[in-house]
CSV table of C-alpha atoms in Angstrom, one decimal:
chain,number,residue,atom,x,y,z
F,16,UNK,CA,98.0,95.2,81.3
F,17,UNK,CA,97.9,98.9,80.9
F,18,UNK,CA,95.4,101.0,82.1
F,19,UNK,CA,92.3,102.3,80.4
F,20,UNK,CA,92.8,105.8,80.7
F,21,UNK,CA,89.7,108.9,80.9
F,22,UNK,CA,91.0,112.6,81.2
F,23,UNK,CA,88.6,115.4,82.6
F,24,UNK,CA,86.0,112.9,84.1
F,25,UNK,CA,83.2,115.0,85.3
F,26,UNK,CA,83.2,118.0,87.9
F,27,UNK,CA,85.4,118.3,91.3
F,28,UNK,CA,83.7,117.7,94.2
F,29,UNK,CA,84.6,120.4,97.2
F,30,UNK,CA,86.5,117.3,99.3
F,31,UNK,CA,88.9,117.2,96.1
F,32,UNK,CA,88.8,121.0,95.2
F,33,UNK,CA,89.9,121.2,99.0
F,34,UNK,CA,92.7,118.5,98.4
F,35,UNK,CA,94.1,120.0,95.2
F,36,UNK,CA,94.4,123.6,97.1
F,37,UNK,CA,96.5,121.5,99.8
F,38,UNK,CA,98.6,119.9,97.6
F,39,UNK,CA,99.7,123.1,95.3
F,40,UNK,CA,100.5,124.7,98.5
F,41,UNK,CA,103.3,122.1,99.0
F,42,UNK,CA,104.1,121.6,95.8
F,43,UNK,CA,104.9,125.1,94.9
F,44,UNK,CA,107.4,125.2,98.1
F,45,UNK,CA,109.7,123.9,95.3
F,46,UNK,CA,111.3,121.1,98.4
F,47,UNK,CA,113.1,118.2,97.0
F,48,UNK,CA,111.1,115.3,95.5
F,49,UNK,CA,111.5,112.6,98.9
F,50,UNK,CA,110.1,115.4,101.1
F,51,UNK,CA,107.3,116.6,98.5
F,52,UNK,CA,106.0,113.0,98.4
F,53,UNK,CA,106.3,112.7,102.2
F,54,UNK,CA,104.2,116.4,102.5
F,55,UNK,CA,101.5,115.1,100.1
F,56,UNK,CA,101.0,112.0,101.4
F,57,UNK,CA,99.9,114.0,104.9
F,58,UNK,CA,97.6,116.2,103.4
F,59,UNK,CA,95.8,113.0,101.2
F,60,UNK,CA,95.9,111.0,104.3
F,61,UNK,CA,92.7,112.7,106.0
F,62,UNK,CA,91.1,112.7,102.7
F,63,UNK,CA,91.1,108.8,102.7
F,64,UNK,CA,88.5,108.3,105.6
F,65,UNK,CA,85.7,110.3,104.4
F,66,UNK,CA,82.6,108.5,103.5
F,67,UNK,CA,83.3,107.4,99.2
F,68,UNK,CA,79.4,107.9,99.0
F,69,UNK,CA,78.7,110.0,101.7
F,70,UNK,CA,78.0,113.9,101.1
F,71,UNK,CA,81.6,114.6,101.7
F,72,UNK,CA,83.0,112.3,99.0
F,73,UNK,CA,85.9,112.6,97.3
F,74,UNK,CA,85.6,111.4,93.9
F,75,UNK,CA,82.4,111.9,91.6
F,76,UNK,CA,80.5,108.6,91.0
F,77,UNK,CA,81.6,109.1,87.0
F,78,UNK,CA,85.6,108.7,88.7
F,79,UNK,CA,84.8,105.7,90.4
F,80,UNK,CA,83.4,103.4,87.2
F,81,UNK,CA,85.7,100.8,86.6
F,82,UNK,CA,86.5,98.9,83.1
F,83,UNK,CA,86.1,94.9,82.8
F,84,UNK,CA,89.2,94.8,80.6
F,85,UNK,CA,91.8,96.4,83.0
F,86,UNK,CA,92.4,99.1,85.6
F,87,UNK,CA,90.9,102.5,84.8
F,88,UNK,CA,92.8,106.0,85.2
F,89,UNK,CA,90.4,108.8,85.5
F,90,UNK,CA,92.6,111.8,85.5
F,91,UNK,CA,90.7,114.1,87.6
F,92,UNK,CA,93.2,117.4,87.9
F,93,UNK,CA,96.5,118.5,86.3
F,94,UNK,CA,97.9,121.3,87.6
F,95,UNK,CA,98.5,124.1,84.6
F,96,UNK,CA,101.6,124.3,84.8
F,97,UNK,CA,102.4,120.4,85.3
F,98,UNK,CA,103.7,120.4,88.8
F,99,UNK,CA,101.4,117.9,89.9
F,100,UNK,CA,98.3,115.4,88.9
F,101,UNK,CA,96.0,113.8,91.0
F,102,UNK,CA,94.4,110.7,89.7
F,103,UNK,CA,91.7,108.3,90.9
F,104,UNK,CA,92.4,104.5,89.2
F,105,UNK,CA,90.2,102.2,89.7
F,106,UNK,CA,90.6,98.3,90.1
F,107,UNK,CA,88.2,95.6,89.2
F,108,UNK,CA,89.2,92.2,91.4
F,109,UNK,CA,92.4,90.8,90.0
F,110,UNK,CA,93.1,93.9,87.8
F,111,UNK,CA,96.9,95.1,87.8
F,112,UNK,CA,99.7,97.1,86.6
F,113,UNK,CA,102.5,95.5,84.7
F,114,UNK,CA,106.4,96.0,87.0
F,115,UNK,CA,106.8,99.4,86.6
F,116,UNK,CA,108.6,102.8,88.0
F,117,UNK,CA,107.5,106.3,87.2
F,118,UNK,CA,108.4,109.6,85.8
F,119,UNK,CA,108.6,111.6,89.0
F,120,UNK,CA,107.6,111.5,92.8
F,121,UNK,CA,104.5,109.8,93.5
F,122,UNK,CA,102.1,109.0,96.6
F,123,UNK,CA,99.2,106.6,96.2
F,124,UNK,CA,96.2,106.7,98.9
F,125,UNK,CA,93.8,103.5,99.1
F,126,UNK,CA,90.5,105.2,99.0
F,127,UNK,CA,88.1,102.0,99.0
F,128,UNK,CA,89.1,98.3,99.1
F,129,UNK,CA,92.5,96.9,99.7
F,130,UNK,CA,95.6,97.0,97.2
F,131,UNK,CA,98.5,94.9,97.0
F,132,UNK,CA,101.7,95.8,96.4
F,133,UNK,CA,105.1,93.9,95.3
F,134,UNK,CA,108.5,95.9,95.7
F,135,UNK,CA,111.8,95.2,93.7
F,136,UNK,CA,114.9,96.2,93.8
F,137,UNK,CA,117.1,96.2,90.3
F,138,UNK,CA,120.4,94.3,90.4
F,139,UNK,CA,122.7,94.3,88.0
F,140,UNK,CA,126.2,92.8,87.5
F,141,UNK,CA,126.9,95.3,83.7
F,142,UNK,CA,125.9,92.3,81.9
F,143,UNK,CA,122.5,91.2,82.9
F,144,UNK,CA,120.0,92.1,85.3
F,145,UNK,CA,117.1,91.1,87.2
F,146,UNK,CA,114.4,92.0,89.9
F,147,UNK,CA,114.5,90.6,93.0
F,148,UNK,CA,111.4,91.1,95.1
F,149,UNK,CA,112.2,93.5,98.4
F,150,UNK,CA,108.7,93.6,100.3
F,151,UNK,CA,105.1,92.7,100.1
F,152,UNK,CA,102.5,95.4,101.0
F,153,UNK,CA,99.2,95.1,102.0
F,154,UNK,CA,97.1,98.4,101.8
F,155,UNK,CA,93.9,98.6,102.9
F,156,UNK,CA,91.5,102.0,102.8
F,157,UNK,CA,93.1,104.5,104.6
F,158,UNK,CA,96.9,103.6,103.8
F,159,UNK,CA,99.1,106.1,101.8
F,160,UNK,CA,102.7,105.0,100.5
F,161,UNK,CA,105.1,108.1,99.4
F,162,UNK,CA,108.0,107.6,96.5
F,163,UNK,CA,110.5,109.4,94.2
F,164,UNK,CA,112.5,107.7,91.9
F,165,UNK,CA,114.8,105.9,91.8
F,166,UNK,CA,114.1,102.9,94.1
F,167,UNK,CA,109.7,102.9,92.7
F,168,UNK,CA,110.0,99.8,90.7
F,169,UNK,CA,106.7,97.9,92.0
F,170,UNK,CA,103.5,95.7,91.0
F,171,UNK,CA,99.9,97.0,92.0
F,172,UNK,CA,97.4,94.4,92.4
F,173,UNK,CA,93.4,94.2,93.6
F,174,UNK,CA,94.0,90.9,95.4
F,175,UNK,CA,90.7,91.5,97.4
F,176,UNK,CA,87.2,90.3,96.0
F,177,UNK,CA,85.3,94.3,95.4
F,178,UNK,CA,86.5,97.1,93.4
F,179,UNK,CA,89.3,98.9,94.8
F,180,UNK,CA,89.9,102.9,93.9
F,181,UNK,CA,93.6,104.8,95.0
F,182,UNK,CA,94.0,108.2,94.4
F,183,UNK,CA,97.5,108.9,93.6
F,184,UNK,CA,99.2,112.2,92.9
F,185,UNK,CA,102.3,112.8,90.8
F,186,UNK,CA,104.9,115.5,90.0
F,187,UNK,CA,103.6,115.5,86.3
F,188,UNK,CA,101.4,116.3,84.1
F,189,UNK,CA,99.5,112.7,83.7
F,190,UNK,CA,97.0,114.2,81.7
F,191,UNK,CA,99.7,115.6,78.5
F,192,UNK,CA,102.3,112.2,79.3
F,193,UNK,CA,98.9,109.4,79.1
F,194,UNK,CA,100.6,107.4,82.1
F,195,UNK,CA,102.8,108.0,84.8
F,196,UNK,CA,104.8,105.0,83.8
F,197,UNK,CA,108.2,105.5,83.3
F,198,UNK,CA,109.6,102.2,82.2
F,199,UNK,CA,107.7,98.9,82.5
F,200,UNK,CA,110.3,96.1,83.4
F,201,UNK,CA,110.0,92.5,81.5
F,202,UNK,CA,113.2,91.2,83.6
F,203,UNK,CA,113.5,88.3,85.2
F,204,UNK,CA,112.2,88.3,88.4
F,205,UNK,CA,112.5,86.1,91.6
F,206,UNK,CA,111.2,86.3,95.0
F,207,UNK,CA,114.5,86.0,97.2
F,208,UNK,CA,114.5,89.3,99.4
């Protein structure tokens, strides 16, 4: 299931406006990917426990609607020259991404709700390969998880029984790519860790 995907959605709020500044300061520091991640994911991480309604939200009320078919991607800033995007996706009960890695770093922030999360690991003999499962994450508001490819082959799921929203920022332009999925996997998978 791949997400439905809305670029642009309405105005930034000044919570977000605030973020974005935060993150382009780190991001144009020009540090490896692992420690760009790591450096975003402490200046969303305070951003996480503000109010979602409250007069310091985050996100519009425009990026918070959800779709009944599958998760929703409001893109809600790329950077102009495609350093960085920061996206709010938003997940219905049950909604969730296929297995998956990405096109760059990546740090994902549970803004409401609770996300899970299965991790793989790729193992591969030349001939054949497959995904076995490395770790089970439970994620509820307020967590923030921090990547860079490779090693950011995972499953995203709303497991909990309201709508879920994660704001995630990545070193690319989400808004010109449509997705920040690099390669969805259709291995075989099995749950030995």
């Amino acid at each position: 299931m791949t997400a439905s995907v809305t670029v642009g959605s309405d105005r930034l709020t000044e919570r977000m406006n605030a973020l974005i500044g935060e993150i382009r300061a780190v991001v144009d520091r020009g540090l490896p990917p692992e420690l760009t991640a790591y450096l975003v994911g402490e200046r969303l991480a305070p951003h996480l426990s503000a109010d979602p309604d409250g007069p310091d939200a985050l996100l519009t009320p425009a990026q918070c609607e959800a779709d009944p078919t599958r998760y929703r991607q409001h893109v809600v800033h790329a950077e102009e020259d495609g350093s960085f995007s920061v996206v709010a996706l938003v997940w219905l009960p049950g909604q969730q991404t296929p297995i998956h890695d990405h096109v760059s770093w990546c740090v994902a922030g549970v803004h409401r709700g609770q996300e899970s999360e299965i991790r793989y690991r790729l193992i591969s003999d030349g001939r054949t390969a497959r995904l076995v499962e490395t770790e089970h994450v439970a994620g509820p508001a307020g967590t923030v998880a921090a990547f860079a490819p490779p090693g950011d082959i995972h499953l995203v799921r709303n497991a909990c029984s309201t709508t879920a929203i994660s704001i995630h920022v990545y070193g690319a332009d989400v808004s010109r790519l449509g997705t920040s999925i690099r390669r969805v996997y259709r291995l075989p998978a099995d749950g030995q860790r």
